[in-house]
mmCIF file with all atom_site columns, C-alpha atoms in Angstrom:
data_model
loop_
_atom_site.group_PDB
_atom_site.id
_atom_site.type_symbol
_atom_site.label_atom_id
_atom_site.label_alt_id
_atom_site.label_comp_id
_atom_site.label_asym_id
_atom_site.label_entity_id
_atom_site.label_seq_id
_atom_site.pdbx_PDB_ins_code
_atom_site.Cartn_x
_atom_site.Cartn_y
_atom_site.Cartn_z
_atom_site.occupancy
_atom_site.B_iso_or_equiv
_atom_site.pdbx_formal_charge
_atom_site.auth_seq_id
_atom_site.auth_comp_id
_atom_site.auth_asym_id
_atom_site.auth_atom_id
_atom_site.pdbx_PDB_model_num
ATOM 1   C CA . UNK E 1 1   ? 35.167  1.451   30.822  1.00 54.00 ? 1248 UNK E CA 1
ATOM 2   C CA . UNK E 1 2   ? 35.477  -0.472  27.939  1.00 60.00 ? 1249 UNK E CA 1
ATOM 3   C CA . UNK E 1 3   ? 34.412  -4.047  26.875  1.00 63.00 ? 1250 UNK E CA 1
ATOM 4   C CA . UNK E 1 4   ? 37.157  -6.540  25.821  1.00 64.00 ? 1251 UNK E CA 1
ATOM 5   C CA . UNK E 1 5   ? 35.849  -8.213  22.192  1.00 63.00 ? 1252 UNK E CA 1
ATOM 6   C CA . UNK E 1 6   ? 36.107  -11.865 21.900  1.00 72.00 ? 1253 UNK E CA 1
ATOM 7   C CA . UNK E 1 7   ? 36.488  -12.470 18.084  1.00 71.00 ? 1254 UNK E CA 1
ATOM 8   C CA . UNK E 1 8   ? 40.265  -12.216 16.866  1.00 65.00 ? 1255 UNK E CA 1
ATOM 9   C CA . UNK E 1 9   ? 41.253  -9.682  14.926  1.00 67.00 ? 1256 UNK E CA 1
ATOM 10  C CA . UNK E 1 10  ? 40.101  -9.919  11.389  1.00 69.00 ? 1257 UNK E CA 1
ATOM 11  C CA . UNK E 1 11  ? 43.133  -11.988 9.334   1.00 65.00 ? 1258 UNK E CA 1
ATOM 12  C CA . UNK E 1 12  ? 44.970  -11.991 11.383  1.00 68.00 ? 1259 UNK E CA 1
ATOM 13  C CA . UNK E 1 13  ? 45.147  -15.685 12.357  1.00 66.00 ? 1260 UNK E CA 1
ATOM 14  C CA . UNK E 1 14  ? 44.104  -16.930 9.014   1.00 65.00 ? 1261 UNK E CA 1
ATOM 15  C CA . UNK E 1 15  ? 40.472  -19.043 8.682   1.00 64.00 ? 1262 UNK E CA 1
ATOM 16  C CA . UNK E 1 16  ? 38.955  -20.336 11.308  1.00 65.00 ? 1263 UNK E CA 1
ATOM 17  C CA . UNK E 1 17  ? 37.976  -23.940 11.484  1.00 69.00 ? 1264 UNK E CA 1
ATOM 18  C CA . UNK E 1 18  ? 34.343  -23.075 10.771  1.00 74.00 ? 1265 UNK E CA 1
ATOM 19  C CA . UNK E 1 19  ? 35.482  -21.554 7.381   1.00 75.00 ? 1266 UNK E CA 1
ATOM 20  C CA . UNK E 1 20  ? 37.577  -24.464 6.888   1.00 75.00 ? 1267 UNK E CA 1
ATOM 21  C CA . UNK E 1 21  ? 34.998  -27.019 7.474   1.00 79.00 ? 1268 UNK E CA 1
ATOM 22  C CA . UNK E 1 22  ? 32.291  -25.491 5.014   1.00 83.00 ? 1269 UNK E CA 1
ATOM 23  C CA . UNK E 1 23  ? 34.733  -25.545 2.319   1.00 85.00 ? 1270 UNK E CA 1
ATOM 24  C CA . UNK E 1 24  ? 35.309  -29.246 3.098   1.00 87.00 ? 1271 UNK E CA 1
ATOM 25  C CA . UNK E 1 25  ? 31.701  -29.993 3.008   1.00 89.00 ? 1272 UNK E CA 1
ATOM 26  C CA . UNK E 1 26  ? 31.482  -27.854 -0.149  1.00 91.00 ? 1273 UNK E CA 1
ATOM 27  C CA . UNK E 1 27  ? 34.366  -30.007 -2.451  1.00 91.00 ? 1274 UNK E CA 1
ATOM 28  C CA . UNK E 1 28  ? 32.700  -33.239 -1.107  1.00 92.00 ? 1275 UNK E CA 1
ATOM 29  C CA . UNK E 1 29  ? 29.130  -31.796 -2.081  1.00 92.00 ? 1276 UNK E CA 1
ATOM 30  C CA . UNK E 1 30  ? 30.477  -30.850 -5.511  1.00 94.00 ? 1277 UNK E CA 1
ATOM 31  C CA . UNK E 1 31  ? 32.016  -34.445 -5.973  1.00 95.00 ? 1278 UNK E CA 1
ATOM 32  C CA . UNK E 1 32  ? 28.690  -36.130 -4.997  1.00 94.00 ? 1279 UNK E CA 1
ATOM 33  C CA . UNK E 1 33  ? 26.978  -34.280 -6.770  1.00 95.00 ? 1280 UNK E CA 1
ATOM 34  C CA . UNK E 1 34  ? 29.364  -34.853 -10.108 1.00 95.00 ? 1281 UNK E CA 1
ATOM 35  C CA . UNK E 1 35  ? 29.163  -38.458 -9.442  1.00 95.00 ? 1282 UNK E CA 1
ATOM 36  C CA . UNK E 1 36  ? 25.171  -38.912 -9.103  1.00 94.00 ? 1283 UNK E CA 1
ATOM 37  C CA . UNK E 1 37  ? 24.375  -36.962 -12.545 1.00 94.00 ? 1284 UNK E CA 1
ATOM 38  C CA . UNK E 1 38  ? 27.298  -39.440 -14.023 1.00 93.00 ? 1285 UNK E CA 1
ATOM 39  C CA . UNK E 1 39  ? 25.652  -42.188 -12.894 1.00 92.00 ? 1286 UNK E CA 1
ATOM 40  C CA . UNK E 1 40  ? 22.069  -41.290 -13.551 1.00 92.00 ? 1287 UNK E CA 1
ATOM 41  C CA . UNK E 1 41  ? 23.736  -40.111 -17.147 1.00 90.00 ? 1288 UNK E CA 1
ATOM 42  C CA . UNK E 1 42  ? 24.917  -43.593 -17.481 1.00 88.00 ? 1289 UNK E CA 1
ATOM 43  C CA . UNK E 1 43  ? 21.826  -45.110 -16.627 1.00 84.00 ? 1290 UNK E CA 1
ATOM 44  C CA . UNK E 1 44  ? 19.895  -43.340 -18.719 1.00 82.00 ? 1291 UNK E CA 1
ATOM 45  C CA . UNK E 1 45  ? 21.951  -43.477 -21.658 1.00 79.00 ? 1292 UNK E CA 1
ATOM 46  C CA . UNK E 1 46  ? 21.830  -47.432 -21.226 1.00 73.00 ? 1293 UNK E CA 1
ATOM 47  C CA . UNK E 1 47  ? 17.760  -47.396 -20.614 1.00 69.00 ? 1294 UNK E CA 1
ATOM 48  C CA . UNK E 1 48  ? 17.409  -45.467 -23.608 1.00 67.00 ? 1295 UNK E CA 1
ATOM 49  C CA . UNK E 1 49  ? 19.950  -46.016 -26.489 1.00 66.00 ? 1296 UNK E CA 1
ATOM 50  C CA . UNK E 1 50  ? 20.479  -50.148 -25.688 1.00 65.00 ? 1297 UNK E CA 1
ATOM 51  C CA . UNK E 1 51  ? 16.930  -50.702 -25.817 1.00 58.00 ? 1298 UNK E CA 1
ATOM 52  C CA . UNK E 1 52  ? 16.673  -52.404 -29.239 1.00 78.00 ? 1299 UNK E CA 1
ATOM 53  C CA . UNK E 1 53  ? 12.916  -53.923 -28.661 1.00 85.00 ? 1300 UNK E CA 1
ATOM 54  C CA . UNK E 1 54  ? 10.126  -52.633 -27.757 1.00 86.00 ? 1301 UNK E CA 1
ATOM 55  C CA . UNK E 1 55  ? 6.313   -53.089 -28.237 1.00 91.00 ? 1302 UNK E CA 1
ATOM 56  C CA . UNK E 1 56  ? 2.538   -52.676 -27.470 1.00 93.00 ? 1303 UNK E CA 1
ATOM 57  C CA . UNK E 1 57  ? -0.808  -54.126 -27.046 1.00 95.00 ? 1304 UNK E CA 1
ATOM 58  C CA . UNK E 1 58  ? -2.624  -53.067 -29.747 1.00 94.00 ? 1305 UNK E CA 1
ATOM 59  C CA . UNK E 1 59  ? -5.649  -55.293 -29.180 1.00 95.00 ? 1306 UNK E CA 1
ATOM 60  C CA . UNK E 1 60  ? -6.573  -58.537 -27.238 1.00 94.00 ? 1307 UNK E CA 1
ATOM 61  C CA . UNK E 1 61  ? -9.638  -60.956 -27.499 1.00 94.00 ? 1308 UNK E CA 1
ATOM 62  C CA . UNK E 1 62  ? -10.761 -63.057 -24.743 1.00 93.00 ? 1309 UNK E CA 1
ATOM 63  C CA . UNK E 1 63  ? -11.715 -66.463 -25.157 1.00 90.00 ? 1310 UNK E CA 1
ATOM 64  C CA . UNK E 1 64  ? -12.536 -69.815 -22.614 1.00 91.00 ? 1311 UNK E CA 1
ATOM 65  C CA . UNK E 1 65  ? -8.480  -71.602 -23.686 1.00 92.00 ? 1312 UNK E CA 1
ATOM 66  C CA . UNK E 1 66  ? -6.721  -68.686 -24.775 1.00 93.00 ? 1313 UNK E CA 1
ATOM 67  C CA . UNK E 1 67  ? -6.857  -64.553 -25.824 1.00 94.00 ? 1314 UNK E CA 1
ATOM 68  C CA . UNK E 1 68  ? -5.879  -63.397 -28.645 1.00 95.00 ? 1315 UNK E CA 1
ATOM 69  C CA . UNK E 1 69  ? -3.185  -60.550 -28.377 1.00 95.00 ? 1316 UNK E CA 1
ATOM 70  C CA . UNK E 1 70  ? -2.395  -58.498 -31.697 1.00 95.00 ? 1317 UNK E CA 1
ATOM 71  C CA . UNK E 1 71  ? 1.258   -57.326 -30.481 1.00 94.00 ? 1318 UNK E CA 1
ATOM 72  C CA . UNK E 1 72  ? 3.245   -53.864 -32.541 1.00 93.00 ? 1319 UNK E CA 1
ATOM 73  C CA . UNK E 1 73  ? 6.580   -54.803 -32.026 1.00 92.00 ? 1320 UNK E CA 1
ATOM 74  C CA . UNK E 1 74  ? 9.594   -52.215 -32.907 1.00 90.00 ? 1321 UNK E CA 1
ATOM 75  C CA . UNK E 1 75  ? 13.208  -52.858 -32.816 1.00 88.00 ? 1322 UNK E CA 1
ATOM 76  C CA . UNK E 1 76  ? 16.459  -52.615 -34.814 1.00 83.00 ? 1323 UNK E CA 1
ATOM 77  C CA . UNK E 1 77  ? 16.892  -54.076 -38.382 1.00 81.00 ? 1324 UNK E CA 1
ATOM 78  C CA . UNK E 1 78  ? 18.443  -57.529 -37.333 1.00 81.00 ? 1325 UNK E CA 1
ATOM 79  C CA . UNK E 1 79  ? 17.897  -57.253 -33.839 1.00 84.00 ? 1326 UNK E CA 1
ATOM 80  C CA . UNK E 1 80  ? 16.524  -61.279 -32.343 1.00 87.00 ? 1327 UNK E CA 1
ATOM 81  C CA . UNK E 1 81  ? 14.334  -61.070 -29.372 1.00 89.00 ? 1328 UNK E CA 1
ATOM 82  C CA . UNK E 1 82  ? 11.196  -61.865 -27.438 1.00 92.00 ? 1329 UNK E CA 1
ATOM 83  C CA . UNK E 1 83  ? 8.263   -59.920 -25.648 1.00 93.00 ? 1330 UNK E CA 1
ATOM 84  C CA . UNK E 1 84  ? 6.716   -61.449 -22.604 1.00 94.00 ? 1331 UNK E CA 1
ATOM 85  C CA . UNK E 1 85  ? 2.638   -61.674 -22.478 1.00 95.00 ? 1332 UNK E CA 1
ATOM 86  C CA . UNK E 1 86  ? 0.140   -62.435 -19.502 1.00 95.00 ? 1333 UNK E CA 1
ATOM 87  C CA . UNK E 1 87  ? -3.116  -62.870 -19.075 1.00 94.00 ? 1334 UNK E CA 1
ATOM 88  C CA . UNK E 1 88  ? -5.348  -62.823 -15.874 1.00 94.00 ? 1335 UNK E CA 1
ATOM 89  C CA . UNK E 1 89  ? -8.728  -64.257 -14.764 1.00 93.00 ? 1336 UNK E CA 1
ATOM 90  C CA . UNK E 1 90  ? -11.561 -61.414 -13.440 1.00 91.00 ? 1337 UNK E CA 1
ATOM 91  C CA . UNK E 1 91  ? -10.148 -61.894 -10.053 1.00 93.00 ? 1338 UNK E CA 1
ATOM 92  C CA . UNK E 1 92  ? -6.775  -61.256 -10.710 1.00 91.00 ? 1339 UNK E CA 1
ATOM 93  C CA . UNK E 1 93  ? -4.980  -64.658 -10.669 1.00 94.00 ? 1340 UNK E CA 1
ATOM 94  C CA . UNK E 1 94  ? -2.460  -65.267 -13.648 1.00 94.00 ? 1341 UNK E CA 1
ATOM 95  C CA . UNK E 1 95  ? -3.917  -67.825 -15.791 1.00 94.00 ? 1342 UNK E CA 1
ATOM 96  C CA . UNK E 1 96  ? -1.478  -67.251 -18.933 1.00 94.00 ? 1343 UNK E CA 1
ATOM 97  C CA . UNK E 1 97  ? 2.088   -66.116 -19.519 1.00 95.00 ? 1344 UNK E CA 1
ATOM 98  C CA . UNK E 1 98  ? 4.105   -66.471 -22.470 1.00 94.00 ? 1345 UNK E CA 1
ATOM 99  C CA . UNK E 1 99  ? 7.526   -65.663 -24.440 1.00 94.00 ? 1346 UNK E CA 1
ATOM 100 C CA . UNK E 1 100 ? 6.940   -64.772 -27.985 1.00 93.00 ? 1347 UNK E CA 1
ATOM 101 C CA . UNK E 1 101 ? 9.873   -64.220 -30.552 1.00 92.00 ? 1348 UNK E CA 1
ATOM 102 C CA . UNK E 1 102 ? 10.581  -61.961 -33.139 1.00 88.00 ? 1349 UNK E CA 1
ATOM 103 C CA . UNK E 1 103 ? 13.201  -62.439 -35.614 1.00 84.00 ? 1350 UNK E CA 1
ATOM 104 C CA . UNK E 1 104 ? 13.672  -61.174 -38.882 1.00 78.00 ? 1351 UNK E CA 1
ATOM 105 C CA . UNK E 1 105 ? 15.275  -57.654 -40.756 1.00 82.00 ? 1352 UNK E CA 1
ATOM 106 C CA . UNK E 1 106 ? 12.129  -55.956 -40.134 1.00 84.00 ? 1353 UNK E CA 1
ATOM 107 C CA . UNK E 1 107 ? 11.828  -53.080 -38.089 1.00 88.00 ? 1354 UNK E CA 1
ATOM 108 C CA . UNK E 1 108 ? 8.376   -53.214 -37.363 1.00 92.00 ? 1355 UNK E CA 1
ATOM 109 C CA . UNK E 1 109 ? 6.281   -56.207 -37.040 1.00 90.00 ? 1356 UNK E CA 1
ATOM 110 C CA . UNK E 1 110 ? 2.596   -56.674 -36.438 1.00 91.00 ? 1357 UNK E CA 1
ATOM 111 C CA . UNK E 1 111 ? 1.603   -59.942 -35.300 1.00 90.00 ? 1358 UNK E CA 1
ATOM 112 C CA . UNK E 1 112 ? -1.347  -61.878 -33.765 1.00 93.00 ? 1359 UNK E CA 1
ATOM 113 C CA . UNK E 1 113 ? 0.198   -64.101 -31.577 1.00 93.00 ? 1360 UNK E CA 1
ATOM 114 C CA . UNK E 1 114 ? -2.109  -66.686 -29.376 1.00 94.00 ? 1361 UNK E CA 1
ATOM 115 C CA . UNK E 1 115 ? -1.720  -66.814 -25.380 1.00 94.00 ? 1362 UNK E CA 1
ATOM 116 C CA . UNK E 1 116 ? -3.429  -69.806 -24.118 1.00 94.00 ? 1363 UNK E CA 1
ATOM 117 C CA . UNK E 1 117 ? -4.777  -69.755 -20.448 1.00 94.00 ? 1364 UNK E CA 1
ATOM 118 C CA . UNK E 1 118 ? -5.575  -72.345 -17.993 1.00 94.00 ? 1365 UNK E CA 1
ATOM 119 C CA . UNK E 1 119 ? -9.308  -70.445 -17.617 1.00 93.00 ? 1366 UNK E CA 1
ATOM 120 C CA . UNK E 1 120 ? -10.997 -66.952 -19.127 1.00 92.00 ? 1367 UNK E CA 1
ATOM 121 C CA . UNK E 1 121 ? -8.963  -65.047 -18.894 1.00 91.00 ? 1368 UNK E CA 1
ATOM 122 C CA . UNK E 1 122 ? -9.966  -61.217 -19.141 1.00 92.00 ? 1369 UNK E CA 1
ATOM 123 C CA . UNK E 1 123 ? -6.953  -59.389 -20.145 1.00 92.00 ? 1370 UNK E CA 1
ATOM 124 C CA . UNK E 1 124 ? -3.382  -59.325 -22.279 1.00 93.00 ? 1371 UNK E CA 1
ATOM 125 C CA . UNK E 1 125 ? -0.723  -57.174 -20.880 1.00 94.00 ? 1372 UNK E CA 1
ATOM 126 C CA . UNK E 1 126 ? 2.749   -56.750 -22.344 1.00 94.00 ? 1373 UNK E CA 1
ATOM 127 C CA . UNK E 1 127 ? 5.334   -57.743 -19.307 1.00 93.00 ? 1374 UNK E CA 1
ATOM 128 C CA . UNK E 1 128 ? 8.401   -56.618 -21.400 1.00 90.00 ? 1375 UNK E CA 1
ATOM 129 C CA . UNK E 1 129 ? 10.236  -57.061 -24.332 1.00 89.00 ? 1376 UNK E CA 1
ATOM 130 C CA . UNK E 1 130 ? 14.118  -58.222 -24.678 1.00 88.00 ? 1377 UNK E CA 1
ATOM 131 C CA . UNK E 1 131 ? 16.749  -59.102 -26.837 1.00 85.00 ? 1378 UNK E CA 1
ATOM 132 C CA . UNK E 1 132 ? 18.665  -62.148 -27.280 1.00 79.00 ? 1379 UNK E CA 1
#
């Protein structure tokens, strides 16, 4: 006696709707996948090549009214924009914040610039820099 086989003859009937299903989730994969390097392309691309100011902390010196902050500021020849600056006390609070500018054809500027604070405060850290 012989067993009766339940799969179909092999193409016989063309795919079967498991086959058919993987290469739907395969196309839509693909496209997703496409799409997310695009956008993190994009992104990047936009991070990277629009950023026409930037700049460091070289050094800072505390005082009781204000700190010192000697800022390195790089950007594009002709490029207008500012660099935000904060200080906080020892315990953490925010006791200074400022907007600096930088104009000018230079590329590279080194400036003291003079953050004053409503107490000591105990650092200088460079929030960002933009254009505009």
């Amino acid at each position: 006696m012989s067993t009766a086989s339940t799969r179909l003859p092999e193409g016989r009937y063309g795919r079967s709707s498991d086959e058919r299903a993987d290469r739907t989730l395969k196309v839509v994969g693909t496209v997703l996948a496409v799409a997310l390097l695009g956008l993190l392309g994009w992104f990047g691309y936009h991070y990277v090549a629009k950023s026409e100011i930037s700049a460091e902390v070289i050094s800072f010196e505390p005082g009781q009214k204000s700190v010192q902050v000697h800022l390195e500021v790089r950007k594009d020849a002709g490029a207008k924009g500012y660099c935000t600056v904060r200080s906080q006390a020892e315990d953490g609070a925010e006791v200074g914040r400022a907007d600096f500018r930088f104009d000018g054809d230079g590329t590279r500027i080194d400036k003291v610039v003079t953050l004053r604070t409503t107490s000591p405060g105990t650092t200088a850290e460079l929030l960002g820099c933009h254009t505009g």
